[in-house]
Tab-separated table of N, CA and C in Angstrom:
chain	number	residue	atom	x	y	z
A	1	UNK	N	6.138	-9.897	-32.113
A	1	UNK	CA	4.915	-9.364	-31.584
A	1	UNK	C	4.790	-7.940	-32.127
A	2	UNK	N	3.664	-7.659	-32.699
A	2	UNK	CA	3.390	-6.325	-33.244
A	2	UNK	C	2.324	-5.642	-32.404
A	3	UNK	N	2.488	-4.347	-32.211
A	3	UNK	CA	1.494	-3.565	-31.489
A	3	UNK	C	0.922	-2.527	-32.446
A	4	UNK	N	-0.402	-2.399	-32.419
A	4	UNK	CA	-1.079	-1.444	-33.294
A	4	UNK	C	-1.370	-0.169	-32.509
A	5	UNK	N	-1.038	0.967	-33.121
A	5	UNK	CA	-1.379	2.271	-32.554
A	5	UNK	C	-1.881	3.147	-33.702
A	6	UNK	N	-2.213	4.398	-33.454
A	6	UNK	CA	-2.734	5.243	-34.534
A	6	UNK	C	-1.788	5.389	-35.733
A	7	UNK	N	-0.493	5.191	-35.525
A	7	UNK	CA	0.477	5.316	-36.617
A	7	UNK	C	0.664	4.018	-37.394
A	8	UNK	N	0.011	2.929	-36.985
A	8	UNK	CA	0.160	1.639	-37.660
A	8	UNK	C	0.678	0.589	-36.697
A	9	UNK	N	1.244	-0.483	-37.236
A	9	UNK	CA	1.802	-1.558	-36.418
A	9	UNK	C	3.315	-1.431	-36.361
A	10	UNK	N	3.855	-1.707	-35.181
A	10	UNK	CA	5.300	-1.689	-35.027
A	10	UNK	C	5.707	-2.801	-34.077
A	11	UNK	N	6.896	-3.393	-34.253
A	11	UNK	CA	7.322	-4.501	-33.391
A	11	UNK	C	7.627	-4.019	-31.974
A	12	UNK	N	7.171	-4.803	-30.995
A	12	UNK	CA	7.476	-4.500	-29.595
A	12	UNK	C	8.335	-5.596	-28.978
A	13	UNK	N	8.402	-6.753	-29.632
A	13	UNK	CA	9.240	-7.845	-29.146
A	13	UNK	C	9.604	-8.736	-30.331
A	14	UNK	N	10.868	-9.159	-30.391
A	14	UNK	CA	11.337	-10.034	-31.455
A	14	UNK	C	12.195	-11.115	-30.813
A	15	UNK	N	11.934	-12.359	-31.183
A	15	UNK	CA	12.746	-13.490	-30.735
A	15	UNK	C	13.302	-14.160	-31.980
A	16	UNK	N	14.603	-14.330	-32.021
A	16	UNK	CA	15.203	-14.947	-33.198
A	16	UNK	C	15.224	-13.972	-34.358
A	17	UNK	N	15.137	-14.514	-35.544
A	17	UNK	CA	15.133	-13.687	-36.747
A	17	UNK	C	13.774	-13.018	-36.902
A	18	UNK	N	13.737	-11.769	-37.328
A	18	UNK	CA	12.445	-11.119	-37.558
A	18	UNK	C	11.673	-11.850	-38.650
A	19	UNK	N	10.347	-11.883	-38.561
A	19	UNK	CA	9.578	-12.563	-39.597
A	19	UNK	C	9.742	-11.869	-40.942
A	20	UNK	N	9.445	-12.614	-41.995
A	20	UNK	CA	9.547	-12.061	-43.345
A	20	UNK	C	8.475	-10.999	-43.541
A	21	UNK	N	8.516	-10.353	-44.678
A	21	UNK	CA	7.539	-9.298	-44.973
A	21	UNK	C	6.124	-9.849	-45.028
A	22	UNK	N	5.994	-11.141	-45.369
A	22	UNK	CA	4.678	-11.769	-45.442
A	22	UNK	C	4.703	-13.047	-44.595
A	23	UNK	N	4.614	-12.918	-43.240
A	23	UNK	CA	4.732	-14.094	-42.379
A	23	UNK	C	3.571	-15.072	-42.588
A	24	UNK	N	3.876	-16.342	-42.367
A	24	UNK	CA	2.894	-17.405	-42.554
A	24	UNK	C	1.905	-17.465	-41.403
A	25	UNK	N	2.373	-17.243	-40.190
A	25	UNK	CA	1.550	-17.401	-38.989
A	25	UNK	C	1.196	-16.049	-38.395
A	26	UNK	N	-0.057	-15.891	-38.035
A	26	UNK	CA	-0.525	-14.655	-37.415
A	26	UNK	C	-1.669	-14.999	-36.477
A	27	UNK	N	-1.610	-14.460	-35.257
A	27	UNK	CA	-2.680	-14.725	-34.287
A	27	UNK	C	-2.846	-13.506	-33.402
A	28	UNK	N	-4.090	-13.177	-33.042
A	28	UNK	CA	-4.300	-12.074	-32.105
A	28	UNK	C	-3.713	-12.441	-30.746
A	29	UNK	N	-3.135	-11.445	-30.091
A	29	UNK	CA	-2.479	-11.695	-28.809
A	29	UNK	C	-2.971	-10.731	-27.747
A	30	UNK	N	-4.193	-10.307	-27.840
A	30	UNK	CA	-4.727	-9.346	-26.887
A	30	UNK	C	-5.052	-8.056	-27.602
A	31	UNK	N	-5.502	-7.105	-26.838
A	31	UNK	CA	-5.895	-5.830	-27.415
A	31	UNK	C	-4.695	-5.128	-28.045
A	32	UNK	N	-4.785	-4.813	-29.320
A	32	UNK	CA	-3.763	-4.083	-30.081
A	32	UNK	C	-2.477	-4.870	-30.297
A	33	UNK	N	-2.454	-6.177	-29.982
A	33	UNK	CA	-1.248	-6.990	-30.164
A	33	UNK	C	-1.529	-8.139	-31.128
A	34	UNK	N	-0.484	-8.519	-31.891
A	34	UNK	CA	-0.615	-9.621	-32.829
A	34	UNK	C	0.720	-10.339	-32.905
A	35	UNK	N	0.670	-11.669	-32.790
A	35	UNK	CA	1.872	-12.492	-32.915
A	35	UNK	C	2.065	-12.827	-34.384
A	36	UNK	N	3.254	-12.583	-34.897
A	36	UNK	CA	3.586	-12.859	-36.294
A	36	UNK	C	4.814	-13.754	-36.303
A	37	UNK	N	4.795	-14.784	-37.179
A	37	UNK	CA	5.934	-15.690	-37.266
A	37	UNK	C	5.941	-16.383	-38.609
A	38	UNK	N	7.108	-16.861	-38.974
A	38	UNK	CA	7.242	-17.718	-40.143
A	38	UNK	C	7.224	-19.159	-39.652
A	39	UNK	N	6.598	-20.004	-40.387
A	39	UNK	CA	6.527	-21.412	-40.002
A	39	UNK	C	5.726	-22.196	-41.003
A	40	UNK	N	5.540	-23.470	-40.721
A	40	UNK	CA	4.781	-24.310	-41.643
A	40	UNK	C	3.334	-23.831	-41.771
A	41	UNK	N	2.848	-23.796	-42.982
A	41	UNK	CA	1.482	-23.325	-43.240
A	41	UNK	C	0.446	-24.207	-42.568
A	42	UNK	N	0.794	-25.450	-42.259
A	42	UNK	CA	-0.160	-26.356	-41.623
A	42	UNK	C	-0.589	-25.812	-40.248
A	43	UNK	N	0.302	-25.111	-39.553
A	43	UNK	CA	-0.052	-24.533	-38.250
A	43	UNK	C	-0.936	-23.301	-38.389
A	44	UNK	N	-0.862	-22.625	-39.501
A	44	UNK	CA	-1.631	-21.403	-39.704
A	44	UNK	C	-3.129	-21.672	-39.687
A	45	UNK	N	-3.529	-22.861	-40.062
A	45	UNK	CA	-4.960	-23.184	-40.097
A	45	UNK	C	-5.529	-23.385	-38.696
A	46	UNK	N	-4.718	-23.746	-37.737
A	46	UNK	CA	-5.202	-24.025	-36.378
A	46	UNK	C	-4.990	-22.795	-35.492
A	47	UNK	N	-5.961	-21.895	-35.474
A	47	UNK	CA	-5.845	-20.655	-34.696
A	47	UNK	C	-5.788	-20.933	-33.195
A	48	UNK	N	-6.392	-22.042	-32.732
A	48	UNK	CA	-6.330	-22.367	-31.292
A	48	UNK	C	-4.888	-22.612	-30.890
A	49	UNK	N	-4.138	-23.304	-31.741
A	49	UNK	CA	-2.736	-23.568	-31.437
A	49	UNK	C	-1.936	-22.269	-31.389
A	50	UNK	N	-2.196	-21.378	-32.303
A	50	UNK	CA	-1.438	-20.121	-32.361
A	50	UNK	C	-1.840	-19.157	-31.249
A	51	UNK	N	-3.087	-19.232	-30.799
A	51	UNK	CA	-3.565	-18.303	-29.777
A	51	UNK	C	-2.870	-18.525	-28.435
A	52	UNK	N	-2.518	-19.772	-28.112
A	52	UNK	CA	-1.858	-20.054	-26.825
A	52	UNK	C	-0.514	-19.341	-26.689
A	53	UNK	N	0.425	-19.514	-27.620
A	53	UNK	CA	1.697	-18.777	-27.464
A	53	UNK	C	1.517	-17.263	-27.637
A	54	UNK	N	0.537	-16.868	-28.443
A	54	UNK	CA	0.297	-15.431	-28.624
A	54	UNK	C	-0.163	-14.804	-27.310
A	55	UNK	N	-1.083	-15.473	-26.618
A	55	UNK	CA	-1.578	-14.970	-25.334
A	55	UNK	C	-0.462	-14.959	-24.289
A	56	UNK	N	0.357	-16.007	-24.275
A	56	UNK	CA	1.477	-16.061	-23.321
A	56	UNK	C	2.460	-14.925	-23.581
A	57	UNK	N	2.741	-14.656	-24.847
A	57	UNK	CA	3.660	-13.563	-25.187
A	57	UNK	C	3.081	-12.214	-24.787
A	58	UNK	N	1.776	-12.040	-24.977
A	58	UNK	CA	1.134	-10.779	-24.589
A	58	UNK	C	1.189	-10.589	-23.080
A	59	UNK	N	0.980	-11.663	-22.332
A	59	UNK	CA	1.060	-11.563	-20.859
A	59	UNK	C	2.480	-11.253	-20.402
A	60	UNK	N	3.464	-11.842	-21.048
A	60	UNK	CA	4.856	-11.548	-20.689
A	60	UNK	C	5.190	-10.087	-20.980
A	61	UNK	N	4.716	-9.583	-22.093
A	61	UNK	CA	4.937	-8.171	-22.423
A	61	UNK	C	4.263	-7.260	-21.407
A	62	UNK	N	3.040	-7.608	-21.032
A	62	UNK	CA	2.320	-6.806	-20.040
A	62	UNK	C	3.041	-6.847	-18.684
A	63	UNK	N	3.528	-8.017	-18.281
A	63	UNK	CA	4.258	-8.131	-17.009
A	63	UNK	C	5.526	-7.283	-17.031
A	64	UNK	N	6.220	-7.273	-18.171
A	64	UNK	CA	7.432	-6.459	-18.300
A	64	UNK	C	7.103	-4.973	-18.181
A	65	UNK	N	6.028	-4.551	-18.830
A	65	UNK	CA	5.635	-3.140	-18.759
A	65	UNK	C	5.190	-2.752	-17.355
A	66	UNK	N	4.458	-3.637	-16.681
A	66	UNK	CA	4.030	-3.342	-15.305
A	66	UNK	C	5.223	-3.266	-14.356
A	67	UNK	N	6.208	-4.129	-14.556
A	67	UNK	CA	7.411	-4.088	-13.718
A	67	UNK	C	8.156	-2.768	-13.915
A	68	UNK	N	8.217	-2.294	-15.149
A	68	UNK	CA	8.878	-1.006	-15.416
A	68	UNK	C	8.110	0.136	-14.760
A	69	UNK	N	6.775	0.082	-14.802
A	69	UNK	CA	5.969	1.120	-14.150
A	69	UNK	C	6.156	1.088	-12.635
A	70	UNK	N	6.224	-0.111	-12.060
A	70	UNK	CA	6.425	-0.231	-10.616
A	70	UNK	C	7.791	0.315	-10.207
A	71	UNK	N	8.808	0.031	-11.003
A	71	UNK	CA	10.149	0.558	-10.704
A	71	UNK	C	10.150	2.077	-10.769
A	72	UNK	N	9.467	2.639	-11.742
A	72	UNK	CA	9.389	4.106	-11.864
A	72	UNK	C	8.628	4.701	-10.678
A	73	UNK	N	7.563	4.026	-10.242
A	73	UNK	CA	6.801	4.512	-9.089
A	73	UNK	C	7.662	4.488	-7.819
A	74	UNK	N	8.463	3.422	-7.639
A	74	UNK	CA	9.367	3.365	-6.477
A	74	UNK	C	10.395	4.497	-6.542
A	75	UNK	N	10.916	4.760	-7.732
A	75	UNK	CA	11.888	5.840	-7.916
A	75	UNK	C	11.264	7.196	-7.574
A	76	UNK	N	10.056	7.427	-8.034
A	76	UNK	CA	9.373	8.695	-7.737
A	76	UNK	C	9.069	8.839	-6.252
A	77	UNK	N	8.749	7.733	-5.590
A	77	UNK	CA	8.505	7.768	-4.144
A	77	UNK	C	9.772	8.180	-3.399
A	78	UNK	N	10.914	7.608	-3.798
A	78	UNK	CA	12.182	7.972	-3.160
A	78	UNK	C	12.520	9.444	-3.405
A	79	UNK	N	12.290	9.910	-4.613
A	79	UNK	CA	12.548	11.321	-4.927
A	79	UNK	C	11.671	12.222	-4.081
A	80	UNK	N	10.413	11.849	-3.901
A	80	UNK	CA	9.492	12.651	-3.104
A	80	UNK	C	9.915	12.677	-1.638
A	81	UNK	N	10.392	11.542	-1.114
A	81	UNK	CA	10.869	11.498	0.275
A	81	UNK	C	12.076	12.421	0.461
A	82	UNK	N	13.013	12.384	-0.499
A	82	UNK	CA	14.192	13.254	-0.403
A	82	UNK	C	13.803	14.723	-0.498
A	83	UNK	N	12.862	15.035	-1.381
A	83	UNK	CA	12.403	16.419	-1.528
A	83	UNK	C	11.770	16.918	-0.232
A	84	UNK	N	10.932	16.084	0.387
A	84	UNK	CA	10.276	16.472	1.631
A	84	UNK	C	11.299	16.673	2.754
A	85	UNK	N	12.288	15.788	2.837
A	85	UNK	CA	13.320	15.922	3.868
A	85	UNK	C	14.149	17.183	3.658
A	86	UNK	N	14.489	17.484	2.415
A	86	UNK	CA	15.258	18.689	2.112
A	86	UNK	C	14.467	19.946	2.458
A	87	UNK	N	13.201	19.976	2.085
A	87	UNK	CA	12.375	21.141	2.405
A	87	UNK	C	12.210	21.324	3.913
A	88	UNK	N	12.065	20.225	4.636
A	88	UNK	CA	11.939	20.318	6.089
A	88	UNK	C	13.222	20.867	6.715
A	89	UNK	N	14.369	20.388	6.241
A	89	UNK	CA	15.649	20.850	6.795
A	89	UNK	C	15.888	22.320	6.456
A	90	UNK	N	15.664	22.701	5.211
A	90	UNK	CA	15.886	24.091	4.807
A	90	UNK	C	14.894	25.005	5.508
A	91	UNK	N	13.640	24.564	5.623
A	91	UNK	CA	12.634	25.374	6.304
A	91	UNK	C	13.009	25.638	7.749
A	92	UNK	N	13.506	24.608	8.446
A	92	UNK	CA	13.915	24.790	9.841
A	92	UNK	C	15.111	25.719	9.934
A	93	UNK	N	16.096	25.536	9.059
A	93	UNK	CA	17.293	26.377	9.076
A	93	UNK	C	16.967	27.837	8.777
A	94	UNK	N	15.960	28.108	7.970
A	94	UNK	CA	15.590	29.483	7.664
A	94	UNK	C	14.727	30.109	8.764
A	95	UNK	N	13.867	29.320	9.387
A	95	UNK	CA	12.972	29.873	10.418
A	95	UNK	C	13.740	30.330	11.652
A	96	UNK	N	14.766	29.617	12.045
A	96	UNK	CA	15.491	29.963	13.263
A	96	UNK	C	16.126	31.352	13.177
A	97	UNK	N	16.919	31.687	12.168
A	97	UNK	CA	17.482	33.044	12.106
A	97	UNK	C	16.415	34.109	11.859
A	98	UNK	N	15.396	33.791	11.089
A	98	UNK	CA	14.355	34.778	10.817
A	98	UNK	C	13.600	35.156	12.084
A	99	UNK	N	13.410	34.198	12.977
A	99	UNK	CA	12.730	34.510	14.231
A	99	UNK	C	13.556	35.495	15.058
A	100	UNK	N	14.878	35.313	15.064
A	100	UNK	CA	15.749	36.229	15.801
A	100	UNK	C	15.769	37.621	15.188
A	101	UNK	N	15.666	37.724	13.889
A	101	UNK	CA	15.654	39.024	13.213
A	101	UNK	C	14.301	39.700	13.386
A	102	UNK	N	13.257	38.923	13.318
A	102	UNK	CA	11.908	39.474	13.349
A	102	UNK	C	11.545	40.026	14.723
A	103	UNK	N	11.984	39.387	15.776
A	103	UNK	CA	11.585	39.799	17.121
A	103	UNK	C	11.983	41.248	17.431
A	104	UNK	N	13.246	41.659	17.276
A	104	UNK	CA	13.592	43.054	17.587
A	104	UNK	C	12.925	44.054	16.636
A	105	UNK	N	12.700	43.674	15.406
A	105	UNK	CA	12.118	44.635	14.482
A	105	UNK	C	10.622	44.829	14.714
A	106	UNK	N	10.001	43.953	15.480
A	106	UNK	CA	8.569	44.099	15.733
A	106	UNK	C	8.288	45.005	16.941
A	107	UNK	N	9.333	45.373	17.712
A	107	UNK	CA	9.130	46.257	18.845
A	107	UNK	C	8.841	47.664	18.355
A	108	UNK	N	7.925	48.378	18.983
A	108	UNK	CA	7.712	49.782	18.593
A	108	UNK	C	8.957	50.606	18.930
A	109	UNK	N	9.266	51.647	18.169
A	109	UNK	CA	10.486	52.423	18.392
A	109	UNK	C	10.469	53.167	19.732
A	110	UNK	N	9.317	53.466	20.302
A	110	UNK	CA	9.284	54.222	21.558
A	110	UNK	C	9.409	53.318	22.774
A	111	UNK	N	9.385	51.993	22.574
A	111	UNK	CA	9.494	51.094	23.716
A	111	UNK	C	10.975	50.798	23.956
A	112	UNK	N	11.442	51.098	25.154
A	112	UNK	CA	12.846	50.816	25.423
A	112	UNK	C	13.106	49.305	25.446
A	113	UNK	N	14.298	48.950	25.060
A	113	UNK	CA	14.653	47.552	25.089
A	113	UNK	C	14.782	47.104	26.531
A	114	UNK	N	14.410	45.905	26.822
A	114	UNK	CA	14.526	45.423	28.202
A	114	UNK	C	15.981	45.343	28.615
A	115	UNK	N	16.233	45.672	29.868
A	115	UNK	CA	17.606	45.594	30.416
A	115	UNK	C	17.689	44.444	31.367
A	116	UNK	N	18.836	43.986	31.575
A	116	UNK	CA	19.017	42.840	32.478
A	116	UNK	C	19.556	43.252	33.773
């Protein structure tokens, strides 16, 4: 399976031996994808026959890419949850001592401290 991008075509999936430099069979397999294979020239004339496996291969490639994106999204969600938990814990740990430091320093110097 070859994928076309601005730099040209490059293989994205290979099964078995890579096709020769001039493969006999070629069929479109979706947007920017093309199935290339070596085989009997008699099959090359029937594009309907070649389009079926080409479309199936393109769908399998798309499913693989979507699964990888979903796994990355799950990973990012977990990272975000850990980041939020860490920030909440650190924020609480910092606010408690700061409140104790801030309270006495906010008293005016002429006000006597309360006695018990």
